Structure formats: structure tokens, C-alpha cells
Coordinates of C-alpha atoms and ligand atoms in Angstrom, one line a residue:
X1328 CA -150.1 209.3 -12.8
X1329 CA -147.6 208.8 -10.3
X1330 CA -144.4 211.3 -9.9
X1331 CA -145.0 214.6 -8.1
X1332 CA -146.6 213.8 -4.6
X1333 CA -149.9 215.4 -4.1
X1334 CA -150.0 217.6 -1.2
X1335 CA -153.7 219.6 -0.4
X1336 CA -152.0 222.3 -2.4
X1337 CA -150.6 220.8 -5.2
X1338 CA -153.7 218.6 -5.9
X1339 CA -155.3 222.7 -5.6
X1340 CA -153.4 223.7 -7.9
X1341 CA -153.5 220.7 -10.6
X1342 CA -157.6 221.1 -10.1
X1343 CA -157.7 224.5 -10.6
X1344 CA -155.4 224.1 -13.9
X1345 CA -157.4 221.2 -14.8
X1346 CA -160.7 224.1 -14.8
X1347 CA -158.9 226.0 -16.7
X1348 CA -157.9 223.9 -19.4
X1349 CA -161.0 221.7 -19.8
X1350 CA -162.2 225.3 -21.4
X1351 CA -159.7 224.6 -24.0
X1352 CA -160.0 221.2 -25.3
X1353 CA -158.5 219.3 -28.5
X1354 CA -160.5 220.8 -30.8
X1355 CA -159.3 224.3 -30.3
X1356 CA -155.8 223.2 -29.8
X1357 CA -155.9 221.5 -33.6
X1358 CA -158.1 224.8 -34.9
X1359 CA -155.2 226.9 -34.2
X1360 CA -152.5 223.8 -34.9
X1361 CA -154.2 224.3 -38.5
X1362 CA -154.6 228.3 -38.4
X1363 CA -151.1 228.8 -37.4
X1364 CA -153.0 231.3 -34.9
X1365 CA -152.1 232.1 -31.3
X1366 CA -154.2 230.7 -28.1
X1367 CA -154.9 234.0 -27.0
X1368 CA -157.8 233.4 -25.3
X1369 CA -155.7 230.3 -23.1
X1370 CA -153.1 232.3 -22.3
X1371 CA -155.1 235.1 -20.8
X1372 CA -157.0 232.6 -18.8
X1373 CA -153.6 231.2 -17.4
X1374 CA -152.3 234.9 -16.7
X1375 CA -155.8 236.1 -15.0
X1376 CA -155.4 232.8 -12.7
X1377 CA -152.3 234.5 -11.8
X1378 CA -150.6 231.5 -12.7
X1379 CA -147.6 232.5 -15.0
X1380 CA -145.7 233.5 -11.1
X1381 CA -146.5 230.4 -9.4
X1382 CA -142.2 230.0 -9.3
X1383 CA -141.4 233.9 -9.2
X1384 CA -140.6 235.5 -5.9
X1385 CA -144.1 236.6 -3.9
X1386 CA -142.6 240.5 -3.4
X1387 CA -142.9 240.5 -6.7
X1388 CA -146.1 239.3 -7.1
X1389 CA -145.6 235.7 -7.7
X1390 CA -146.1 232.5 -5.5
X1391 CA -143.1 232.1 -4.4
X1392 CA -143.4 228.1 -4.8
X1393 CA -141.0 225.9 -6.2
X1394 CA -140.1 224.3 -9.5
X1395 CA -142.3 221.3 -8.2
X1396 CA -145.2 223.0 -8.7
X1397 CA -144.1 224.5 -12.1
X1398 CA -143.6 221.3 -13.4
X1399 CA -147.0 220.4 -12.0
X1400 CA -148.7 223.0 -13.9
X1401 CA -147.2 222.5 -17.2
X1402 CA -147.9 218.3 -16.6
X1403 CA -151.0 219.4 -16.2
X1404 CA -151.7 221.7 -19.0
X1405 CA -150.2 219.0 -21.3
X1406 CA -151.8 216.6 -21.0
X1407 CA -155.0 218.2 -21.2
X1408 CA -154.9 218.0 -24.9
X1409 CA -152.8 221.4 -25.3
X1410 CA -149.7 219.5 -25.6
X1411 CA -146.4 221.2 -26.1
X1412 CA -148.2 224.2 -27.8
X1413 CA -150.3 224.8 -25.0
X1414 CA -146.8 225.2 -22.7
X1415 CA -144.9 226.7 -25.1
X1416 CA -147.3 229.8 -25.2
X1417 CA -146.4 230.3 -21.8
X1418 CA -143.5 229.0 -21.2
X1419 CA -140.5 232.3 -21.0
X1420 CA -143.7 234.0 -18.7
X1421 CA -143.2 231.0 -16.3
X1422 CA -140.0 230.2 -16.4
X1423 CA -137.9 232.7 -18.7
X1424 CA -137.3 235.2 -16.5
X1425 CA -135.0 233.0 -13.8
X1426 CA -131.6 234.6 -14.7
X1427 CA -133.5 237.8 -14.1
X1428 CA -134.8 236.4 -10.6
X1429 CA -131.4 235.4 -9.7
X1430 CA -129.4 237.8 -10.9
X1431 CA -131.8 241.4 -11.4
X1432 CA -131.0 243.9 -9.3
X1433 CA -134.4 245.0 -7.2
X1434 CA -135.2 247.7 -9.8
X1435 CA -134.8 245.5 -12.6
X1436 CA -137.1 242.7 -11.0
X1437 CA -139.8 245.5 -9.9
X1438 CA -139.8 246.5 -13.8
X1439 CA -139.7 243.4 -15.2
X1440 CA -140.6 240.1 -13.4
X1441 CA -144.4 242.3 -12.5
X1442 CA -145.8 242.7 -16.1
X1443 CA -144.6 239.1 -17.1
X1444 CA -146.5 238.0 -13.7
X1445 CA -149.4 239.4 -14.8
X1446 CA -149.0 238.8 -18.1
X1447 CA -149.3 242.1 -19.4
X1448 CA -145.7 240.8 -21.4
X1449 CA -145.1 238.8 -23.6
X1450 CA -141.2 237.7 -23.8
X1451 CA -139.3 235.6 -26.5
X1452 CA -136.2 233.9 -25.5
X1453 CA -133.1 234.4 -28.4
X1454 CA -130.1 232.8 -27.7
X1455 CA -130.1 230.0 -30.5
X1456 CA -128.3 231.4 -33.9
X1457 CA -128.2 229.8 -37.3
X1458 CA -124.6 228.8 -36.8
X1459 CA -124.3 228.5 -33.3
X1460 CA -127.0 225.6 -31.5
X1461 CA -125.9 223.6 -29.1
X1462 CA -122.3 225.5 -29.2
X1463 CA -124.2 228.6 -27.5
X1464 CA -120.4 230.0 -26.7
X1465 CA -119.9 230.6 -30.4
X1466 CA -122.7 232.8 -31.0
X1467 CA -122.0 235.7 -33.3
X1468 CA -124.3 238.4 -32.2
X1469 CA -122.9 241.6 -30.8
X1470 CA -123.8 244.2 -28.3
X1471 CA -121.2 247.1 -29.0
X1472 CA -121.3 249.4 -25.6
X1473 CA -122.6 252.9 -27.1
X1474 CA -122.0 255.7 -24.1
X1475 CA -125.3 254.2 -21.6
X1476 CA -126.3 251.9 -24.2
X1477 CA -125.2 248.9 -26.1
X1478 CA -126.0 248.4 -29.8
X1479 CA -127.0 245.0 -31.3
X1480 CA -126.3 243.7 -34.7
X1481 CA -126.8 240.0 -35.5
X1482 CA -129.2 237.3 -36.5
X1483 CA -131.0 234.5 -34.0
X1484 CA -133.0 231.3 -35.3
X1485 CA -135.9 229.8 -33.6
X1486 CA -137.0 232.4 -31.6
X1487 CA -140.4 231.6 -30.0
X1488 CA -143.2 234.1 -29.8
X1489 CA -141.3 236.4 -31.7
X1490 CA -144.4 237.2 -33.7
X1491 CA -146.6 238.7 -30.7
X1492 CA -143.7 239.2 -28.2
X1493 CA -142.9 242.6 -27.0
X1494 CA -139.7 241.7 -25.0
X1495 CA -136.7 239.7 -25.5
X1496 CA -134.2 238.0 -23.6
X1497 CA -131.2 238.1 -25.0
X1498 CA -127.8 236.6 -25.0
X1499 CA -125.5 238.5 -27.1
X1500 CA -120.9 239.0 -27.0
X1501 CA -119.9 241.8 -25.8
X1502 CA -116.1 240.8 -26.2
X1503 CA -114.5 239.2 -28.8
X1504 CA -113.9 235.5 -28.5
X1505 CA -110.9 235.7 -29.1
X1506 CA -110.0 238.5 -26.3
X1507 CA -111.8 236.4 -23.8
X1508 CA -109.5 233.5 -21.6
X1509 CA -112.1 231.5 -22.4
X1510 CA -115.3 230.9 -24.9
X1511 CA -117.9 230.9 -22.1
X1512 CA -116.7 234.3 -20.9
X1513 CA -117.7 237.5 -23.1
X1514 CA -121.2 237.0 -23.2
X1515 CA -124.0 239.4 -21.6
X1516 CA -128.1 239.0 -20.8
X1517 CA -130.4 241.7 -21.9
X1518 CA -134.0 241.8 -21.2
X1519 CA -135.3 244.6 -23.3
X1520 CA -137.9 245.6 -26.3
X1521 CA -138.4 243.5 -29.1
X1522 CA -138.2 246.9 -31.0
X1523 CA -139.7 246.3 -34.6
X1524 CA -138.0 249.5 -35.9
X1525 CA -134.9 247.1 -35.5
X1526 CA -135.5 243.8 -35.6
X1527 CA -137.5 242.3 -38.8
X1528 CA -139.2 238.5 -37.6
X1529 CA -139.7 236.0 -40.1
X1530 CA -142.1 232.9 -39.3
X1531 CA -140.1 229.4 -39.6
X1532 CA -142.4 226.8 -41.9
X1533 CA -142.2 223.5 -39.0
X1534 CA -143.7 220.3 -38.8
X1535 CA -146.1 221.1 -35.7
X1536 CA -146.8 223.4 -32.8
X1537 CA -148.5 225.3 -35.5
X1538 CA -150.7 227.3 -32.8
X1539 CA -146.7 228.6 -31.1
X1540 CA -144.8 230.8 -34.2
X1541 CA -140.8 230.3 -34.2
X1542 CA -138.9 232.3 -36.0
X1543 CA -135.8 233.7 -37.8
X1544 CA -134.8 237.4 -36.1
X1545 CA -132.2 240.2 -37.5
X1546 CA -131.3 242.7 -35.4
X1547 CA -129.6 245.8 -37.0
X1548 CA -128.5 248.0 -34.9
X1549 CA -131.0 247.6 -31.6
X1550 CA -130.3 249.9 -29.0
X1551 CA -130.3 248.7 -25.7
X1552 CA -130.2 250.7 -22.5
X1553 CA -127.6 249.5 -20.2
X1554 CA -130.5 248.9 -17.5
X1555 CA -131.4 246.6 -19.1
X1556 CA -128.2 244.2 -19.3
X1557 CA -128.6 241.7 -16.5
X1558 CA -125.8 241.3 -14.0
X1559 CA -122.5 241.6 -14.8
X1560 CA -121.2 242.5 -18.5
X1561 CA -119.7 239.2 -19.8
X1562 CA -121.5 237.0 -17.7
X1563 CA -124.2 236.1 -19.6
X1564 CA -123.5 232.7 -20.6
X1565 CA -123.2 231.7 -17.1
X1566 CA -126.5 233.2 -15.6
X1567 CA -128.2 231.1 -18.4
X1568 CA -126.5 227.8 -16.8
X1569 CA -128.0 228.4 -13.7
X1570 CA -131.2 227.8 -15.3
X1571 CA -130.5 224.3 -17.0
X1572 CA -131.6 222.2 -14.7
X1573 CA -134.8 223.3 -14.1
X1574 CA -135.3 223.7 -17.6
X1575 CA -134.7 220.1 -18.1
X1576 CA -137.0 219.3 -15.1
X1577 CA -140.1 221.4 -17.0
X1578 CA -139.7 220.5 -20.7
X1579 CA -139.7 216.4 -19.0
X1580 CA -142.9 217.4 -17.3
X1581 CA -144.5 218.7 -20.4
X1582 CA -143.3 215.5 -22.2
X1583 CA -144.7 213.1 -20.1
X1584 CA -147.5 214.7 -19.6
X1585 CA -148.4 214.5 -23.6
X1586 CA -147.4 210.7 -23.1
X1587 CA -149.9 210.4 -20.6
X1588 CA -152.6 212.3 -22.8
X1589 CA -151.7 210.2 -26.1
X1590 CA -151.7 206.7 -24.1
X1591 CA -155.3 207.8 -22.4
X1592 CA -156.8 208.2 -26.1
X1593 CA -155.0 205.0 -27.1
X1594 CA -156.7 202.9 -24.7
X1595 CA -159.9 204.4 -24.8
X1596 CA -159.8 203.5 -28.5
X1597 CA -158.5 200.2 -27.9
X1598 CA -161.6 199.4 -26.4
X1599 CA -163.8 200.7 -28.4
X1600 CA -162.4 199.7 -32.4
X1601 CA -164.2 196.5 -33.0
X1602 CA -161.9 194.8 -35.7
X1603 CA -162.5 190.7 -36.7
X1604 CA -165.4 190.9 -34.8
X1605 CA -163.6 192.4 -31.2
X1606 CA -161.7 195.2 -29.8
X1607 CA -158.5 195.6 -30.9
X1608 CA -157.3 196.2 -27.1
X1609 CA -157.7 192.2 -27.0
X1610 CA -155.1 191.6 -29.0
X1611 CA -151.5 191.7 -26.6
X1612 CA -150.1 193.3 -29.8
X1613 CA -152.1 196.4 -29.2
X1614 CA -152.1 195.7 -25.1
X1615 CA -148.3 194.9 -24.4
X1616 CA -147.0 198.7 -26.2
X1617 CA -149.3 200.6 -24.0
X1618 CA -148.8 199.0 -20.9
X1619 CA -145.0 199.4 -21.8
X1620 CA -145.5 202.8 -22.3
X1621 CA -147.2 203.4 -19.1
X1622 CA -144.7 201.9 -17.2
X1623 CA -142.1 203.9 -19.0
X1624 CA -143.9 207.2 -18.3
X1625 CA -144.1 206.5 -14.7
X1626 CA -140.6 205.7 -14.3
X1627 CA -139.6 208.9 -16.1
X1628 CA -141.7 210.7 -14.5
X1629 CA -140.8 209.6 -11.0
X1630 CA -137.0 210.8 -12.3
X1631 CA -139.1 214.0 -13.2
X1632 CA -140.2 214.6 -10.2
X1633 CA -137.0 213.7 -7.9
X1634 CA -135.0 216.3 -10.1
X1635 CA -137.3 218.8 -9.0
X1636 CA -137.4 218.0 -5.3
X1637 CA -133.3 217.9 -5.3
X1638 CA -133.5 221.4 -6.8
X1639 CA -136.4 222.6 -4.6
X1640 CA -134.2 221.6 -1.7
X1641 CA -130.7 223.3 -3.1
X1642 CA -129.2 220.2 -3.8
X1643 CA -127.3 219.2 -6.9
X1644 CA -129.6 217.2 -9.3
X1645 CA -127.8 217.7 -12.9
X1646 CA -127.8 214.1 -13.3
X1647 CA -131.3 213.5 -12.0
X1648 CA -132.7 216.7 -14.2
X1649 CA -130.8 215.3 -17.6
X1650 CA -132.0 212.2 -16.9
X1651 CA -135.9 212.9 -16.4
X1652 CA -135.6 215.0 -20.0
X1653 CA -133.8 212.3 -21.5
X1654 CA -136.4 209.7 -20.4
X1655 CA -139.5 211.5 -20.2
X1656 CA -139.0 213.0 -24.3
X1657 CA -138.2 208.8 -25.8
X1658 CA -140.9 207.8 -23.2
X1659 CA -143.2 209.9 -24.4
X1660 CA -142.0 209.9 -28.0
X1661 CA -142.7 206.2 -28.0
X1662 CA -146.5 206.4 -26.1
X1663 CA -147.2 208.8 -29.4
X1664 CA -145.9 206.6 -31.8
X1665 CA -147.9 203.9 -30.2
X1666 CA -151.4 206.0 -29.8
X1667 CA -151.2 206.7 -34.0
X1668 CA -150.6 203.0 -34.7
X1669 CA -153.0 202.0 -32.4
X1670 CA -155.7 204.1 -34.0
X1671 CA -154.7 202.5 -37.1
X1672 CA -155.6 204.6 -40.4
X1673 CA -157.8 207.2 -37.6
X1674 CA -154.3 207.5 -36.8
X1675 CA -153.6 210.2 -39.1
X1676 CA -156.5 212.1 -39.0
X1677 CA -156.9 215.6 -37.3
X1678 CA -160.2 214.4 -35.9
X1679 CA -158.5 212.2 -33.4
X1680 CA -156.1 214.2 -32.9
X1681 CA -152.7 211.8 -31.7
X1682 CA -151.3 213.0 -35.0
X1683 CA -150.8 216.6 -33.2
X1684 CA -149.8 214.9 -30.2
X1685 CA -146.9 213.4 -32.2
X1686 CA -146.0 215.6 -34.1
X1687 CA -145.5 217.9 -31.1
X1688 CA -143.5 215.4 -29.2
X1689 CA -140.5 215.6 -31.2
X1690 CA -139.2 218.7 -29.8
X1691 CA -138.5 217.6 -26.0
X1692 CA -136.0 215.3 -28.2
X1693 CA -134.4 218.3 -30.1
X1694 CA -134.6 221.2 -27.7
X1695 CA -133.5 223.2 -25.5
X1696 CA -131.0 220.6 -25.6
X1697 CA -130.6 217.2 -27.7
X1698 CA -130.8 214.2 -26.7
X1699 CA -127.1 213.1 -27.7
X1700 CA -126.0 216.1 -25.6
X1701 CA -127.3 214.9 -22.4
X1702 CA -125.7 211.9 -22.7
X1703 CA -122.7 213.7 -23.3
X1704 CA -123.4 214.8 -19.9
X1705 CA -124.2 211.6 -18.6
X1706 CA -121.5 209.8 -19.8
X1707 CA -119.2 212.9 -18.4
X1708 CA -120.1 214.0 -15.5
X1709 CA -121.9 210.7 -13.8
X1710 CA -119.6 208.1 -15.2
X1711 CA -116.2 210.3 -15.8
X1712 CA -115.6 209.2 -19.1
X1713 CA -113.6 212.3 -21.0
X1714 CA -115.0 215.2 -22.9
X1715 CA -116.0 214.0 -26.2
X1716 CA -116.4 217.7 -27.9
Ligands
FAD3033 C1 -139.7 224.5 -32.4 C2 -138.4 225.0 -31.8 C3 -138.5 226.1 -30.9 C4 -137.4 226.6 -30.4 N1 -137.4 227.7 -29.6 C5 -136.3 228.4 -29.2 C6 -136.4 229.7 -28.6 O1 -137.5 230.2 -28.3 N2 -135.2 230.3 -28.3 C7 -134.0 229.8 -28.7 O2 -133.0 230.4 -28.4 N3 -133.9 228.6 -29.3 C8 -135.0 227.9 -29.6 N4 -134.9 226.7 -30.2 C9 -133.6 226.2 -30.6 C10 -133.2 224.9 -29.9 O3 -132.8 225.2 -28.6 C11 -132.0 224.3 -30.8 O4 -132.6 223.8 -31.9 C12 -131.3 223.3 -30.0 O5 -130.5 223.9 -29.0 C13 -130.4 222.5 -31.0 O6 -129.6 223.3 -31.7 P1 -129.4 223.1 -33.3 O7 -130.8 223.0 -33.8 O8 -128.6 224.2 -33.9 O9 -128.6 221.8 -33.4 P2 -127.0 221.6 -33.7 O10 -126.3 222.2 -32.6 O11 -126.7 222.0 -35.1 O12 -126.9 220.0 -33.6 C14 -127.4 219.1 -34.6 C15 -127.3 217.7 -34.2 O13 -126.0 217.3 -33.9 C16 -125.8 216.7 -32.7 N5 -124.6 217.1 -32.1 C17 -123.9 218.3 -32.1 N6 -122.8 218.2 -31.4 C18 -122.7 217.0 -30.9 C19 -121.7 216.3 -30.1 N7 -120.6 216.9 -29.7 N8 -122.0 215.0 -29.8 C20 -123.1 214.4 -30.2 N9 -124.0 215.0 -31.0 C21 -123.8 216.2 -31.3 C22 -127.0 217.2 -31.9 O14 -127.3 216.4 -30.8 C23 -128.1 217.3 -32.9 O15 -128.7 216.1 -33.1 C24 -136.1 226.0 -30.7 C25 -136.0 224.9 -31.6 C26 -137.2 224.4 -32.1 C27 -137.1 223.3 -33.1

């Protein structure tokens, strides 16, 4: 895999995530894809290596390293067979807590960003709403102000981790759209409990991550302590753009990184399936979509990594960071697609496990953002064409 360059320490840190993960191969990953249960035992193992802070600040008790290295780790974990579950069950610990990093006061980071370090928390991210996706600004969730607290009334879809999750970061109006000079404006950040005495869960039915729950939430009548509203009131929706990029640049990792796993498995079984008396890797047929898909990975993933070393060093990357999602998900889409059909019938059995790997990959492509929507930002903001929505 080319992409990230390798310094002593982040060839450390891939070989130390490597350990970790060659604990949990593919056959636990599709136990619990089948059990609908959560890796547990994996995401302690991640936590004890003090790994969920390799990106928060080091007075806190994190690394303090960059979103290079992030993206490193969750490459890593990826492809190791864990696939988007095995990031997804980590995911808000590593990287949730940014608007909090950025814009917590030094109380609020001491109480919060330490227990998701060690990973004595487990936070679920709810911003999504059943009539309000990609639109975030139109969200209907409300936090009314209450004397010191707010109270919260609303519904959110998606939600993952809501099932074990004891914290929530959430994005909720605090003034009426229509008061506000514009939609953006209005919206505030909580990070508090996931309270059960006011918010019922309901599990989502999905075509894979079956090990990661998502989930439908109603909230009726939360209270919320104003400590914990992060930054200003009615800023909400912009602390959470702050955090796109790198977003983008992580969920492309984590694609790419199942692209690399699914195309390793394709090979290997390319050269192994004797079919008309040879192996089926003779044939260009099988040979020409792989090595397409290897060359497609590595580009992606060489946008992957540039993203992250523009953002690392403070320099605008939007178009580098959309890109590497954009690419990396259909790069990695395809090298799934390809690994099934190269397997043939096998294809579609657990046992060999592609069929995860595929199912799985479809999310980079829907979430956190679409594809069609970063294109919307290409076409925008790279190539000036005008605001289509
Ligand atoms: C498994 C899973 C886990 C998730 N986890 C979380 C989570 O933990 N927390 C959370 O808050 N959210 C979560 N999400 C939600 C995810 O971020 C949203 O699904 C995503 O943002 C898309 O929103 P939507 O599904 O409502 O699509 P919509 O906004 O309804 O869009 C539907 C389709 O229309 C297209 N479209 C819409 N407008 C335009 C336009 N102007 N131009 C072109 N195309 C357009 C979109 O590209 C898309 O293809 C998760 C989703 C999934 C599937």
C-alpha cells in the first residue's frame, strides 16, 4: 500500500495496530456480523492500547499526533478483516469529540475528552433526523433553555452505538429557523448523557455492519445542563463544519483500507481456484479487474493521504479531503464487487467472507455525506459552477 509515508513512528504505530487486530480476525468479525453483537472485547483492546487519543490533545491524555496517523490506524484496522464495523465501534472515541477539542472550554475537555481517551465512554453521535439528512440546517429537534438547563424534545435517525452508548453528541435548534438571519445559525452542540429515562433507542434492521447497532432515538424532554452545551449557543452547526474535512479524510482511509483487504483475498483465490483445468487468475478477465482496482486504490489513497498532510499542516484541503472520500468509497466499492465475482458462487458465502466486506462498503458511499454531495462541492467550490441546491 502506498499513500501515508511511513516514518519509524508511524510504521510503530501501524505494527502495533496490526498486533492488535490479528487477535481479531474474520471469523469473529462475521460471528458478530451474524449475532448482531458488539466487539467488546476489540474495542477494549484498542482503548487499553491507549489508542482511541492518538489525535486528542497530550494534556489530556492523548497523543497529540495528527489526523495522519488517525487515518493510519483506522487503514489499518480495516483492512485487517474488521472492515467498516471494526472502525465504526470506535470511531466518535477517536474522532467524535473534535468540536469539543476545538471549541470546550478547559473544564469541559478535562471532563470529557479523559473518559473517551481511555475509553471508559462510549459516545454516539446524533445529528442525522428522519426528515432532515444531508439538509442538517433543517433539523427539527429542540433544546428549550430551562433556568441552567436546556430541555430536548425530538427524534434523530441513525444514531450509532446508541444501543451501548452512555453519552451523546448532540446537535439540536435552540432558535427558531425562522427567527434566525440565516438556516445555519440557531443550532447548539451538547455533549451529555444518553439518559434512558428520556430517550427510548430502537435498533434499525440494515443490510450489514451487523456487529455496529444504528438506531432510531426519541428524546422527550432530556434535560441537559448548560455545561454541557459546547461553545457558544447557536453555533452548533458551525463547530460541526470544522470537523468535515477530516471526517472525509478518515471514512476514505477506512474505505480503502477494505479495498485493499477484499483485493488481497481476491488474488489469493485467484491463484488458488483451479477451473478448466488452471487458475482462474490466468485468465485477464479475472487479472485485468484486480490490477484496475489496485491501481485505483493507490491513487485514492495517495489523494487520502495528501488531504491529511494539507490539514496536518493548517492548510486548506476541502477539495483534496472530498476528493479522497469520493474516490477512495467507488474505488473500494468496485475492489468488493470484484473480490465476490472473483470468488464466483464462494462469493456469497460467509465462509469467505468478501460478502461482509461488500456489504459494508456501501456506506463510505452514503455517509456521513453522499457521494452526489461532494460533487456538489466539487463542482462548486473547485470549478465555480453555481449552487445547484
Ligand atoms: C449505517 C449508517 C450509520 C450512520 N450513523 C450515523 C450516526 O452515527 N449519526 C448520525 O447523525 N448520522 C448517521 N448516519 C446518517 C448519515 O450521515 C446520513 O444517512 C447521510 O448524511 C445521508 O442522509 P439521508 O440518508 O437522510 O439522505 P438524504 O439527505 O435524504 O438524501 C437522499 C439522496 O438524495 C441525494 N441528494 C439530496 N440532495 C441532493 C442534491 N441537492 N443534489 C444531488 N443529490 C442530492 C443524496 O445524495 C442521496 O443520494 C448513518 C447512516 C447509515 C446508513
Amino acid at each position: 500500500m502506498n499513500g501515508i509515508e511511513l516514518t519509524d513512528e508511524r510504521r510503530q504505530i501501524r505494527d502495533s495496530i496490526t498486533a492488535i487486530c490479528n487477535r481479531f480476525g474474520d471469523d469473529y468479525w462475521l460471528e458478530l456480523d451474524k449475532k448482531h453483537a458488539f466487539p467488546v472485547e476489540y474495542r477494549q483492546a484498542i482503548a487499553d492500547g491507549g489508542w482511541f487519543g492518538i489525535a486528542m490533545p497530550q494534556e489530556y491524555g492523548g497523543a497529540g499526533l495528527g489526523i495522519t496517523e488517525a487515518a493510519l490506524m483506522l487503514q489499518t484496522i480495516a483492512s485487517s478483516g474488521g472492515a467498516i464495523a471494526a472502525c465504526s465501534a470506535i470511531h466518535v472515541n477517536v474522532f467524535g469529540a473534535h468540536p469539543i477539542v476545538v471549541h470546550g472550554t478547559d473544564e469541559q475537555k478535562r471532563r470529557m475528552l479523559v473518559p473517551i481517551i481511555r475509553g471508559e465512554d462510549v459516545p454516539a453521535f446524533g445529528v442525522t433526523e428522519p426528515d432532515a439528512g444531508l439538509d442538517t440546517t433543517r433539523i427539527t429537534t429542540r433544546a428549550v433553555r430551562d433556568g441552567s438547563r436546556y430541555i430536548v424534545d425530538g427524534r434523530k435517525v441513525w444514531t450509532s452505538t446508541a444501543q451501548r452508548a452512555n453519552k451523546i453528541l448532540l446537535l439540536a435548534r435552540t432558535t427558531p429557523i425562522d427567527q434566525c438571519a440565516r438556516p445555519v445559525d440557531g443550532l447548539s452542540l451538547f455533549y451529555t448523557d444518553l439518559d434512558r429515562r428520556y430517550v427510548d433507542v430502537q435498533e434499525i434492521d440494515k443490510l450489514g455492519r451487523g456487529a455496529v447497532d444504528s438506531n432510531l432515538t426519541f428524546y422527550d424532554g432530556l434535560p441537559v445542563p448548560i455545561e454541557d452545551r459546547i461553545g457558544e449557543e447557536g453555533r452548533g452547526f458551525h463547530y460541526l463544519l470544522d470537523g468535515l474535512n477530516p471526517e472525509r479524510i478518515l471514512v476514505a482511509a477506512e474505505a480503502i483500507g477494505v479495498g485493499f483487504r477484499a483485493l488481497e483475498k481476491a488474488a489469493t483465490y485467484a491463484k488458488e481456484r483451479m477451473v478448466f483445468g488452471r487458475p482462474i487468475g490466468k485468465n485477464q478477465a479475472i487479472q485485468h479487474p484486480l490490477a484496475q482496482s489496485w491501481m485505483e486504490l493507490e491513487a485514492a489513497n495517495l489523494m487520502m493521504a495528501r488531504a491529511a498532510q494539507l490539514y496536518d499542516s493548517g492548510s486548506p484541503c476541502g477539495a483534496e479531503a472530498n476528493a479522497a472520500k469520493y474516490l477512495g468509497a467507488e474505488a473500494a466499492f468496485r475492489a468488493c464487487d470484484r473480490a465476490v465475482r472473483t470468488h464466483g458462487g464462494f462469493g456469497y458465502a460467509k465462509e469467505y467472507h468478501v460478502e461482509r466486506y461488500f456489504r459494508e462498503i456501501m456506506l463510505p458511499r452514503l455517509a456521513p455525506v453522499s457521494q452526489e454531495l461532494v460533487m456538489c462541492y466539487i463542482a462548486e467550490r473547485v470549478l465555480g459552477l453555481p449552487k445547484s441546491y
